Coordinates of C-alpha atoms and ligand atoms in Angstrom, one line a residue:
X1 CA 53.6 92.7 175.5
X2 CA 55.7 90.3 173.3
X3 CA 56.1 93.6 171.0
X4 CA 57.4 95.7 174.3
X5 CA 59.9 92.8 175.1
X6 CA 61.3 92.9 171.8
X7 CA 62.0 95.9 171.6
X8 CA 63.7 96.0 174.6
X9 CA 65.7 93.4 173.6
X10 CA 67.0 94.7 170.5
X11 CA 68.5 97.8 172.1
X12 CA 69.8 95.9 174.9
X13 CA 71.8 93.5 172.7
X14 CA 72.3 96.4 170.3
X15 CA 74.8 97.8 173.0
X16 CA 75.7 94.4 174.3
X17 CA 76.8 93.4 171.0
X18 CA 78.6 97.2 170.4
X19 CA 80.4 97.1 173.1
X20 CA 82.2 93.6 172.5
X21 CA 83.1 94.9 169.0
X22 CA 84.6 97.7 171.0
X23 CA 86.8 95.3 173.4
X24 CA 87.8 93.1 170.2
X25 CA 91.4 94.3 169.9
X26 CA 92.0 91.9 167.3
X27 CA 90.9 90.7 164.3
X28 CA 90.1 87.3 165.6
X29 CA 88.5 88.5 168.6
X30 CA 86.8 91.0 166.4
X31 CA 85.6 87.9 163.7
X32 CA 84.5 86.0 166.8
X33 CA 81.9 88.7 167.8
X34 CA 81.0 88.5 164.4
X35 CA 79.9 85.0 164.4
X36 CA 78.0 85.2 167.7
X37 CA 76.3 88.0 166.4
X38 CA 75.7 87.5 162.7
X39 CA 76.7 83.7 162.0
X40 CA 73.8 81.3 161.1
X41 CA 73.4 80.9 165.0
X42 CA 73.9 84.3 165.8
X43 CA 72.0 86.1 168.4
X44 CA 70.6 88.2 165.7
X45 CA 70.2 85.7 163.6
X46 CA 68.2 83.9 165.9
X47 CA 65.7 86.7 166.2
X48 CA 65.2 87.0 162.9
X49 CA 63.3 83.3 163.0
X50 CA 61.5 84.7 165.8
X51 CA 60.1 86.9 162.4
X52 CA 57.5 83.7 161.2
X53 CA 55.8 83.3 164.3
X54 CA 54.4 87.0 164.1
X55 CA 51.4 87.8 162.4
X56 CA 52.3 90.2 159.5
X57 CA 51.6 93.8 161.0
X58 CA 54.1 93.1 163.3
X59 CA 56.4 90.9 161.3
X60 CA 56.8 94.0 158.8
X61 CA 57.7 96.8 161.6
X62 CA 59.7 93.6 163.3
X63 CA 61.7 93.2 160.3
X64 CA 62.5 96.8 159.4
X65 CA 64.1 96.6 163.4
X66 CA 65.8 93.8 163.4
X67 CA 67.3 94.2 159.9
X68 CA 68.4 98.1 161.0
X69 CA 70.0 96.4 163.9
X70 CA 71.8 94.2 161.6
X71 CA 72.9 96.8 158.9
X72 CA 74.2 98.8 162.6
X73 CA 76.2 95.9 163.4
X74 CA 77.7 95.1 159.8
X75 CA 78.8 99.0 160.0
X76 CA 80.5 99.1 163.5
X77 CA 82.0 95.3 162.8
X78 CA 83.5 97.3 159.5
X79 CA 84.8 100.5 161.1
X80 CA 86.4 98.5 164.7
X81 CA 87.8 96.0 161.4
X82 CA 89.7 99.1 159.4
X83 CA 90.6 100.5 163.0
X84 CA 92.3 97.1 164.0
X85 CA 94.3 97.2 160.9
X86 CA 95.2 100.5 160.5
X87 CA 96.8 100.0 164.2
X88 CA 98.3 96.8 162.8
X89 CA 100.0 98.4 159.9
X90 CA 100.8 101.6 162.4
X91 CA 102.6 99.1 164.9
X92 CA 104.4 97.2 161.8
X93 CA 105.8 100.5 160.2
X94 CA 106.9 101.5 163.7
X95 CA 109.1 98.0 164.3
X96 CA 110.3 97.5 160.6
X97 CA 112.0 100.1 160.0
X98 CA 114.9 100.5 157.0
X99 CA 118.1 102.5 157.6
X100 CA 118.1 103.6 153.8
X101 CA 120.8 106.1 154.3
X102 CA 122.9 102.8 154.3
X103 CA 126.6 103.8 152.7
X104 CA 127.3 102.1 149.6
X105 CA 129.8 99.2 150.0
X106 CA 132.6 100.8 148.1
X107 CA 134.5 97.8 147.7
X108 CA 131.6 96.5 145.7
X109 CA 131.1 99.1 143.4
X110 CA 131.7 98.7 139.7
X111 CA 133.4 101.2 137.7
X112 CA 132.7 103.6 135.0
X113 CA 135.0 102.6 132.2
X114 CA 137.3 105.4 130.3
X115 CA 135.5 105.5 127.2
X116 CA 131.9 106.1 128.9
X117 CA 133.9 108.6 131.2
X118 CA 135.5 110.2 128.2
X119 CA 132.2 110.5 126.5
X120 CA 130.5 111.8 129.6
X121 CA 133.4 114.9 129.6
X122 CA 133.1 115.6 126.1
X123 CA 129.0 116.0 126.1
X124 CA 129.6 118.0 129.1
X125 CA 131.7 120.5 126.7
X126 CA 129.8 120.8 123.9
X127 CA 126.9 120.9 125.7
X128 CA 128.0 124.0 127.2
X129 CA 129.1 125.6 124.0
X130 CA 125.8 124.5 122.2
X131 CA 126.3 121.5 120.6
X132 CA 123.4 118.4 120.3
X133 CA 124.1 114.9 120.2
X134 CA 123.6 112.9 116.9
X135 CA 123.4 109.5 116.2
X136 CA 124.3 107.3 113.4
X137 CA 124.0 103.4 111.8
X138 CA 127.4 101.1 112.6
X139 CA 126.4 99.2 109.5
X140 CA 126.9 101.7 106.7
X141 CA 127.2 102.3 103.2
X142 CA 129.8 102.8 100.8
X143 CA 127.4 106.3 99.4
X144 CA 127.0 107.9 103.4
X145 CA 130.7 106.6 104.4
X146 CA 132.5 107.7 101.3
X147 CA 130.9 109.1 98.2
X148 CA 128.5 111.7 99.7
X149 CA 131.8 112.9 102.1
X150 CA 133.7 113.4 98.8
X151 CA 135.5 110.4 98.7
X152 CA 135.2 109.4 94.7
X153 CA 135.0 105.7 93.9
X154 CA 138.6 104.7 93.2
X155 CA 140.0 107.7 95.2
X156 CA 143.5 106.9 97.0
X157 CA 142.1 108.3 100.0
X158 CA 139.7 104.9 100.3
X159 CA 142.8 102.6 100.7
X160 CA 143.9 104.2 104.4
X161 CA 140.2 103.4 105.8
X162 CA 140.2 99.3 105.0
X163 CA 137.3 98.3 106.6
X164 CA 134.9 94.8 106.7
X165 CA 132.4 94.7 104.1
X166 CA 128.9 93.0 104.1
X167 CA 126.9 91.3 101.8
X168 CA 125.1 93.8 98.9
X169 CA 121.9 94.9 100.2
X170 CA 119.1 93.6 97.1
X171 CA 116.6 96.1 98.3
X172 CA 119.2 99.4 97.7
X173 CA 121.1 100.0 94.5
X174 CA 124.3 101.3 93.0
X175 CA 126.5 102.6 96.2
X176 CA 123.7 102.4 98.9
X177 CA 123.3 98.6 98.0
X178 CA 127.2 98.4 99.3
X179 CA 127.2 97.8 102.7
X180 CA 129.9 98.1 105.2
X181 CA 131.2 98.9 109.0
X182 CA 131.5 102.8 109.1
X183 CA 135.3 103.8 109.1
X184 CA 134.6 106.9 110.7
X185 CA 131.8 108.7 112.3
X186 CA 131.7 111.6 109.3
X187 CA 128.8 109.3 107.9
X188 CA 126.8 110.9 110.6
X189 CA 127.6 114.9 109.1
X190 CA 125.8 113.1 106.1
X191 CA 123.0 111.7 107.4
X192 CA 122.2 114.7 109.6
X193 CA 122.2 117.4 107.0
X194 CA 120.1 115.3 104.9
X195 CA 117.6 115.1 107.4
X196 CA 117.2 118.7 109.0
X197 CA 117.7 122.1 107.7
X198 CA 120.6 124.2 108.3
X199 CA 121.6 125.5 110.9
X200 CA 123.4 122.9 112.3
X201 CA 125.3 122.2 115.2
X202 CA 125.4 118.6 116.3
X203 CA 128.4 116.5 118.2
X204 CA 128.2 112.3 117.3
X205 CA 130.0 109.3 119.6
X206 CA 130.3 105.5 118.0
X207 CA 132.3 102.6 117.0
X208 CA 133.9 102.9 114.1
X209 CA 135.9 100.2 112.4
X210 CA 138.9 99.4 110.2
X211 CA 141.0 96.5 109.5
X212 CA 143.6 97.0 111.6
X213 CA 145.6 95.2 114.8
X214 CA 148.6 96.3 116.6
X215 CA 149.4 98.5 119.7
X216 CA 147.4 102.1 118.9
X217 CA 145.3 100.1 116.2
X218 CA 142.1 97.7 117.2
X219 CA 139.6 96.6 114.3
X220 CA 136.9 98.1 116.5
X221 CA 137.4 101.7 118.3
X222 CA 135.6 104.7 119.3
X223 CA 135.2 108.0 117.4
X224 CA 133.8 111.4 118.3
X225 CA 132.5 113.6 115.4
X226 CA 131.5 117.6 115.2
X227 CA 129.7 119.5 112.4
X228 CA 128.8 123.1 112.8
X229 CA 126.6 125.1 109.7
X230 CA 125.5 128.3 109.9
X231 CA 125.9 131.4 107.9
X232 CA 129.1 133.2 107.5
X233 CA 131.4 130.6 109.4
X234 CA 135.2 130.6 109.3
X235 CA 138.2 129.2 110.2
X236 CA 138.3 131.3 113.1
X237 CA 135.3 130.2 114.8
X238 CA 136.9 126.3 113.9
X239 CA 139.9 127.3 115.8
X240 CA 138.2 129.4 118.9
X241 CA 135.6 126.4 119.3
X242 CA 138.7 123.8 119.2
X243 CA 141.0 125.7 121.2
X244 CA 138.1 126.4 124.3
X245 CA 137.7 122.7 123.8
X246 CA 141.0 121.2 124.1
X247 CA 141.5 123.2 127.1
X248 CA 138.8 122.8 128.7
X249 CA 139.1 118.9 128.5
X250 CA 142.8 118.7 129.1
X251 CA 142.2 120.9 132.1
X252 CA 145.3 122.9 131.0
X253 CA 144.1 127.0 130.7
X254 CA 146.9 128.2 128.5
X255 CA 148.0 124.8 126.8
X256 CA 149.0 125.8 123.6
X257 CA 147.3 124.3 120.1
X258 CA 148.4 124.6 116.6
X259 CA 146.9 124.1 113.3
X260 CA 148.4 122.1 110.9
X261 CA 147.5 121.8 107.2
X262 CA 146.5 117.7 106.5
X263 CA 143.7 117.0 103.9
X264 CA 140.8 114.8 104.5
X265 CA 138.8 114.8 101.3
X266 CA 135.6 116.7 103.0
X267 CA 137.2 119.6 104.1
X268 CA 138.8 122.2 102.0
X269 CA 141.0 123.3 103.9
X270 CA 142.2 120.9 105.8
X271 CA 144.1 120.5 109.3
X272 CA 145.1 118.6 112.5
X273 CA 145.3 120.3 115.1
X274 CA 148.5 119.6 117.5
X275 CA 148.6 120.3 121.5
X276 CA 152.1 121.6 122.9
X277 CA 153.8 118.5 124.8
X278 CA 157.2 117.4 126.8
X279 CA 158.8 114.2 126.6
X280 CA 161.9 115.7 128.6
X281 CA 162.9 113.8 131.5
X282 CA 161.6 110.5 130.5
X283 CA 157.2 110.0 130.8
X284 CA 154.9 112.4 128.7
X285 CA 153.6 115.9 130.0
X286 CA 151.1 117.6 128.5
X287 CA 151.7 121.7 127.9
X288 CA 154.3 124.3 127.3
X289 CA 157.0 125.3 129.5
X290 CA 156.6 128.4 132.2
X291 CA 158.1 130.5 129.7
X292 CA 156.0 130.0 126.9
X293 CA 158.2 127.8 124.9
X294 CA 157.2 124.7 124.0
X295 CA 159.3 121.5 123.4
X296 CA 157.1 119.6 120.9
X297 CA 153.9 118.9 119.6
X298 CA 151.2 116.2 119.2
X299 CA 148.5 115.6 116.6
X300 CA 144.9 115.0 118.8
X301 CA 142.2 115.6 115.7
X302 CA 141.5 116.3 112.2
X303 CA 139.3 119.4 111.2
X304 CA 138.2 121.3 108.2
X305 CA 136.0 123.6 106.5
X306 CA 133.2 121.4 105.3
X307 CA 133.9 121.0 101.7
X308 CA 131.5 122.8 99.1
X309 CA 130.8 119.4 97.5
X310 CA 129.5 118.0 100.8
X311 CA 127.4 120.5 101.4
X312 CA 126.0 120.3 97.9
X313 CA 125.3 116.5 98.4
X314 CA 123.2 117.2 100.9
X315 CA 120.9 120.1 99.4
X316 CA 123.1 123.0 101.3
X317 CA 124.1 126.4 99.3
X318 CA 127.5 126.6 100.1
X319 CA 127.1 130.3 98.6
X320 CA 124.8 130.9 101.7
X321 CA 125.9 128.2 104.5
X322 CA 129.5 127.4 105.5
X323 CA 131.3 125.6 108.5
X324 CA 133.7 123.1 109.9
X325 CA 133.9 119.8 111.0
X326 CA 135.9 118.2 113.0
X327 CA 136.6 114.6 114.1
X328 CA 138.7 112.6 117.0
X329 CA 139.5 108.8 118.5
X330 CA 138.2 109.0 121.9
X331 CA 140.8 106.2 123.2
X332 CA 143.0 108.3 122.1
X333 CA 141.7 111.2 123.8
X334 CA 141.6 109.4 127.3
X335 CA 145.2 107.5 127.0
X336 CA 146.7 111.3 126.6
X337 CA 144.3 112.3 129.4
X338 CA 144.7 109.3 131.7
X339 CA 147.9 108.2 131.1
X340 CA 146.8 105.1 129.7
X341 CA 149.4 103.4 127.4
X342 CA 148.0 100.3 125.3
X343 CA 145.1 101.0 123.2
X344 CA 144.0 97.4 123.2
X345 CA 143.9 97.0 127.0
X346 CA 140.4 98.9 126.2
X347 CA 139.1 95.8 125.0
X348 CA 140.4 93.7 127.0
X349 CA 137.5 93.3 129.9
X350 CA 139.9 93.1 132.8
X351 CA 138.6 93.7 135.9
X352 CA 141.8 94.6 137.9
X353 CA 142.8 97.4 134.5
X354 CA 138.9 99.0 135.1
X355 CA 139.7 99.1 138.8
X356 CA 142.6 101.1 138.1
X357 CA 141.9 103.1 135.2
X358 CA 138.1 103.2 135.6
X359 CA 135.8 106.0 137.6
X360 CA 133.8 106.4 140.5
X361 CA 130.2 105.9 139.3
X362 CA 129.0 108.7 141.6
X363 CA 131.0 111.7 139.7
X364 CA 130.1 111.1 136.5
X365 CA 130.6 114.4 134.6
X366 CA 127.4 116.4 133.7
X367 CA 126.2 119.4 132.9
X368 CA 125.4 120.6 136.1
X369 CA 129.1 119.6 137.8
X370 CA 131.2 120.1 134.8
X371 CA 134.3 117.7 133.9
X372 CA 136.3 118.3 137.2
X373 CA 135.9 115.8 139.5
X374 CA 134.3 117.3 143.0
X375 CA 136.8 115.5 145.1
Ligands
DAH401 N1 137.0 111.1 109.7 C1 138.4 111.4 109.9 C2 139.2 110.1 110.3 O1 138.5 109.2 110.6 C3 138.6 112.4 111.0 C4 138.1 113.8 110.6 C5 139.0 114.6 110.0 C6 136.8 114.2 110.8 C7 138.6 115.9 109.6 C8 136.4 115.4 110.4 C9 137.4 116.3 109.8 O2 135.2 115.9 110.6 O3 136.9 117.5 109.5 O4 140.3 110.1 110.2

């Protein structure tokens, strides 16, 4: 008898007990069902101490029921539980919503300054003709600046690249112990061909350094540097590669370079190459005239051959490898670009000269777009 009323009991509360979890639509009406069923004076509970008074037959199939029932109602409290908050998170992502197609505040935004912008254009062409990106130390030596490049201890051509010097390194000796800002970025040509086997064909960007202050002159300024080896390279693949370039980075199709013999001791022979320019009618414009002529000229880089002793201080055959270098101040490259006048305004840090000079961070040359801006 007592056996037939329990277990009429259990399935009766079993559905009792399922159905509040069903009407809980929260979780605190969901953790209050919980407590009246489960808590230490749950209904369930309180069956359970029912349990002692039975003799053990029954106490074991007793048991086995009432802990089923419990394990049931753990399971449906857990399931109604993840339910609740799925709903809960379902109702929050619905309400909460964020517009992020937001337009950026443009009077906010920073700007990208000339030299980075400069940089950007110039990967951008190189890139496309082939050329990797090298890097180089700021703090050089006198051996990688100077002696490896052909530069002789003592020769005159030292004196025009003054630069600041650091104390001796102990742990290097002879010319590698004497340390120094680079002059130029040629110290990277060095360091590259030491490192890899020819062929080469690498472009290099840093801060080079010379003691020097006035208007086109700042101790600290930025250099570009380009090294092509291969086998059987001449001067006509320096001037092409130079020519595409200039072009290209002027956006000027036809303006029209020249070659000019200059000697840098590294490359034999030697030149700076000129772009046609006007200074007629006050201002400076960049290019010939419609009819071809072309009022006057101005010096933009220094190129070469690479010299045979260059090559030979860094394990190269010149017999079998040749090639040309070529080397440019990239302030220099954006005042004649951008119509910037003062070289030290660069350096400056004011906000109102990056505002005018400086670019939109969202048209940032690249591969993909190309130098032109798309607007
Ligand atoms: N290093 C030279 C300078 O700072 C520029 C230069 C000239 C680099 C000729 C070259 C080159 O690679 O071939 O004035």
């Amino acid at each position: 008898m007592l056996k037939q009323r329990m277990f009429s009991e259990i399935k009766t509360l079993k559905s009792e007990i399922a159905s509040e979890i069903e009407a809980a639509n929260d979780l605190k009406a969901l953790d209050d069902v919980r407590v009246t069923a489960l808590g230490k004076k749950g209904r369930i509970t309180a069956l359970m101490k029912t349990l002692g008074a039975m003799d053990p037959e029954e106490r074991k199939t007793k048991g086995q029921e009432l802990n089923a029932l419990k394990d049931e109602i753990a399971a449906l409290i857990e399931k109604q539980e993840a339910a609740l908050k799925r709903q809960a998170m379902d109702e929050r992502l619905a309400s909460e919503t964020q517009d992020v197609t937001l337009s950026p505040r443009s009077s906010e935004m920073g700007h990208i300054h000339p030299i980075s912008q400069t940089v950007e254009e110039l990967t951008a062409i190189f890139a496309d003709m082939g050329f990797t990106v090298a890097e180089g130390p700021d703090i050089e030596d006198d051996y990688h600046n100077f002696t490896a490049l052909n530069f002789p201890p003592g020769h005159p051509a030292r004196e025009m690249q003054d630069t600041f010097f650091l104390p001796n390194d102990p742990e290097e000796d002879g010319e590698r112990a004497h340390k120094l800002l680079r002059t130029h970025t040629s110290s990277v040509q060095i360091r590259h061909m030491q490192a890899h086997k020819p062929p080469h064909k690498i472009i290099c960007f840093g801060r080079t350094y010379r003691s020097d202050y006035d208007m086109t002159h700042t101790p600290m300024f930025h250099q570009m540097e380009g090294l092509l080896i291969d086998k059987d390279i001449h001067m006509g693949h320096l001037k092409g590669c130079l020519m595409d370039f200039v072009r290209a980075f002027f956006e000027i199709d036809n303006l029209p370079v020249r070659l000019r013999p200059s000697f840098f001791p590294f490359v034999e022979p030697g030149a700076e190459m000129d772009i046609a320019c006007s200074r007629k009618g006050g201002g400076l414009r960049l290019g010939g005239n419609p009819d071809g002529s072309v009022d006057g000229w101005m010096e933009i880089l220094g190129c070469g051959m690479v010299h045979p002793n260059v090559l030979k201080n860094c394990g190269i055959d010149p017999d079998t490898y040749q090639g040309f270098a070529f080397g440019m101040g990239i302030e220099r490259m954006a005042m004649l670009k951008y119509g910037i006048p003062d070289l030290r305004t660069f350096f400056e840090s004011d906000v109102r000269w990056l505002r005018h000079y400086g670019f939109d961070p969202l048209e940032r040359p690249n591969n993909a777009t190309g130098v032109q801006k798309t607007t």
